[in-house]
Coordinates of C-alpha atoms in Angstrom, one line a residue:
M1 CA -31.5 31.8 64.8
A2 CA -35.2 31.6 65.3
W3 CA -37.3 34.1 63.3
F4 CA -40.0 34.2 65.9
F5 CA -41.4 31.7 68.4
E6 CA -44.5 31.0 70.5
R7 CA -44.2 29.7 73.9
K8 CA -47.5 28.4 75.2
E9 CA -49.0 25.2 76.8
E10 CA -50.9 24.6 73.5
I11 CA -51.3 26.3 70.1
G12 CA -54.7 25.8 68.5
R13 CA -55.1 25.0 64.8
E14 CA -56.1 28.6 63.6
E15 CA -53.2 30.1 65.5
M16 CA -50.9 27.5 64.0
K17 CA -52.3 28.2 60.5
S18 CA -51.3 31.9 61.0
L19 CA -47.9 31.1 62.3
V20 CA -47.1 28.8 59.3
I21 CA -48.3 31.7 56.9
K22 CA -46.1 34.0 58.9
S23 CA -43.3 31.7 58.4
A24 CA -43.9 31.4 54.6
N25 CA -44.0 35.2 54.3
E26 CA -40.7 35.4 56.2
C27 CA -39.2 33.0 53.6
L28 CA -40.4 35.2 50.9
N29 CA -38.9 38.2 52.7
R30 CA -35.6 36.7 53.8
I31 CA -34.8 33.8 51.2
C32 CA -36.5 34.4 47.8
K33 CA -39.2 37.0 47.0
K34 CA -40.4 35.3 43.8
P35 CA -39.7 31.4 44.1
K36 CA -40.1 29.3 41.0
K37 CA -39.6 26.0 42.9
V38 CA -40.2 25.0 46.5
L39 CA -39.4 21.8 48.2
L40 CA -41.3 20.8 51.5
L41 CA -39.6 18.1 53.7
P42 CA -42.1 16.8 56.3
P43 CA -41.6 13.7 58.4
D44 CA -43.3 10.6 57.3
I45 CA -46.5 9.1 58.6
T46 CA -44.8 7.7 61.7
R47 CA -44.7 11.3 62.9
A48 CA -48.1 12.2 61.8
H49 CA -49.1 12.9 65.5
S50 CA -47.1 16.1 65.3
G51 CA -49.5 17.7 62.8
A52 CA -46.7 18.1 60.3
G53 CA -49.1 16.8 57.5
W54 CA -51.6 19.6 57.8
I55 CA -48.7 22.1 58.3
T56 CA -47.2 20.9 55.1
E57 CA -50.6 21.4 53.4
I58 CA -50.8 25.0 54.6
F59 CA -47.3 25.7 53.2
Y60 CA -48.3 23.8 50.0
N61 CA -51.4 26.0 49.3
F62 CA -49.5 29.2 50.3
F63 CA -46.5 28.6 47.8
A64 CA -48.6 26.9 45.0
Q65 CA -50.2 30.1 44.1
M66 CA -46.7 31.4 43.0
A67 CA -44.4 28.4 42.4
E68 CA -44.0 24.7 41.6
V69 CA -44.1 23.0 45.0
Y70 CA -43.0 19.4 45.9
V71 CA -43.2 17.3 48.9
I72 CA -40.7 14.6 49.9
P73 CA -42.0 12.8 53.1
T74 CA -38.7 12.2 54.9
L75 CA -38.9 8.4 55.2
G76 CA -35.3 7.6 56.2
Q77 CA -35.4 3.9 55.7
H78 CA -39.2 3.5 56.3
V79 CA -41.5 2.1 53.6
P80 CA -42.8 4.7 51.3
H81 CA -46.5 6.0 51.7
T82 CA -49.4 4.7 49.8
E83 CA -51.7 7.2 48.1
E84 CA -54.3 6.7 50.8
Q85 CA -51.6 7.5 53.6
N86 CA -50.6 10.6 51.6
R87 CA -54.2 11.6 51.4
W88 CA -54.8 11.0 54.9
M89 CA -51.6 12.9 56.0
F90 CA -51.3 15.7 53.5
G91 CA -54.9 16.4 52.7
N92 CA -55.5 18.2 49.2
I93 CA -51.8 18.1 48.0
P94 CA -51.9 16.4 44.6
E95 CA -50.3 12.9 44.5
D96 CA -47.9 13.8 41.6
K97 CA -46.5 16.5 43.8
I98 CA -45.7 14.1 46.5
L99 CA -42.2 12.5 45.5
K100 CA -41.6 9.0 46.5
H101 CA -38.1 8.5 48.4
N102 CA -36.3 5.2 48.0
W103 CA -33.4 5.2 50.4
R104 CA -31.8 2.3 48.4
T105 CA -31.4 4.1 45.0
D106 CA -32.2 8.0 45.6
G107 CA -29.2 8.7 47.8
K108 CA -26.4 11.0 46.7
R109 CA -23.2 10.3 48.6
L110 CA -21.8 13.5 50.2
G111 CA -19.1 11.9 52.0
I112 CA -18.3 9.7 54.9
V113 CA -17.4 9.9 58.6
P114 CA -14.1 8.1 58.6
A115 CA -13.7 5.0 60.7
D116 CA -10.8 6.2 62.8
Y117 CA -13.0 9.2 63.9
V118 CA -16.0 7.1 64.6
K119 CA -13.8 4.8 66.7
K120 CA -12.4 7.9 68.5
I121 CA -15.7 9.4 69.5
T122 CA -17.4 6.1 70.3
G123 CA -14.6 4.9 72.5
G124 CA -14.2 1.9 70.2
L125 CA -17.7 0.8 70.2
A126 CA -18.0 1.4 66.5
D127 CA -15.0 1.4 64.0
W128 CA -16.4 1.6 60.6
D129 CA -17.0 4.3 58.0
I130 CA -20.4 5.9 58.1
P131 CA -21.8 7.2 54.7
I132 CA -23.4 10.5 54.7
S133 CA -26.2 10.6 51.8
I134 CA -28.9 12.9 51.1
N135 CA -32.0 12.6 48.5
R136 CA -30.4 13.5 45.1
L137 CA -33.6 15.5 44.4
V138 CA -32.5 17.9 47.4
M139 CA -29.1 18.5 45.7
E140 CA -29.7 18.3 42.0
E141 CA -32.8 20.3 41.6
P142 CA -32.8 24.1 41.4
W143 CA -34.9 24.8 44.7
D144 CA -35.4 28.4 45.7
I145 CA -36.7 27.5 49.1
I146 CA -36.5 24.3 51.0
I147 CA -38.6 24.0 54.2
N148 CA -37.8 21.3 56.8
I149 CA -41.2 20.7 58.6
G150 CA -41.6 19.0 61.9
H151 CA -41.0 18.9 65.6
V152 CA -37.6 18.0 67.0
V153 CA -37.7 15.1 69.5
P154 CA -35.3 12.3 70.5
H155 CA -35.2 9.6 67.9
E156 CA -35.8 6.1 69.1
V157 CA -32.6 4.8 67.7
L158 CA -30.1 7.5 67.2
G159 CA -29.9 11.2 67.7
F160 CA -33.1 13.4 67.1
A161 CA -36.1 13.0 64.7
N162 CA -36.6 15.7 62.2
H163 CA -34.0 18.6 62.4
N164 CA -31.0 17.3 60.2
K165 CA -32.5 13.7 60.1
N166 CA -35.0 15.1 57.6
Y167 CA -32.1 15.5 55.2
F168 CA -29.7 12.7 55.9
I169 CA -30.6 9.2 55.2
G170 CA -30.6 6.4 57.9

């Protein structure tokens, strides 16, 4: 359920900033009044056009006044950002607060979609187990607030970019 929304042809930067701060305040009111650890999950640089980088920076600056805040760019299986790319995308967020994601080593297996179910729903086009993994830091750290940042759009390969693809690898 949406907490609030704006329906317009275009939302300018100042209005977007006020909406992000409104969202952050809603997190404090609805999720945790005094967070100690906050995790921000923006898309990677391939989705920079969405404005998610500066939205992440606004969230970071808001929560950093009261909590430890970390960012994990949701790379999926893309190459990790360089320090220069992080600076370009995330502005003044300190590099040591931007955690690297390595999909080969950082995944925590949550389970699998069994091959027989995959075969059934694909009409036999696929017939193998599909692993369900998430970055271990999302599961193993004591986060008070986790914010998934970005716009939901059709993905070039499968499903939708952002939304749950920000959590699950691949």
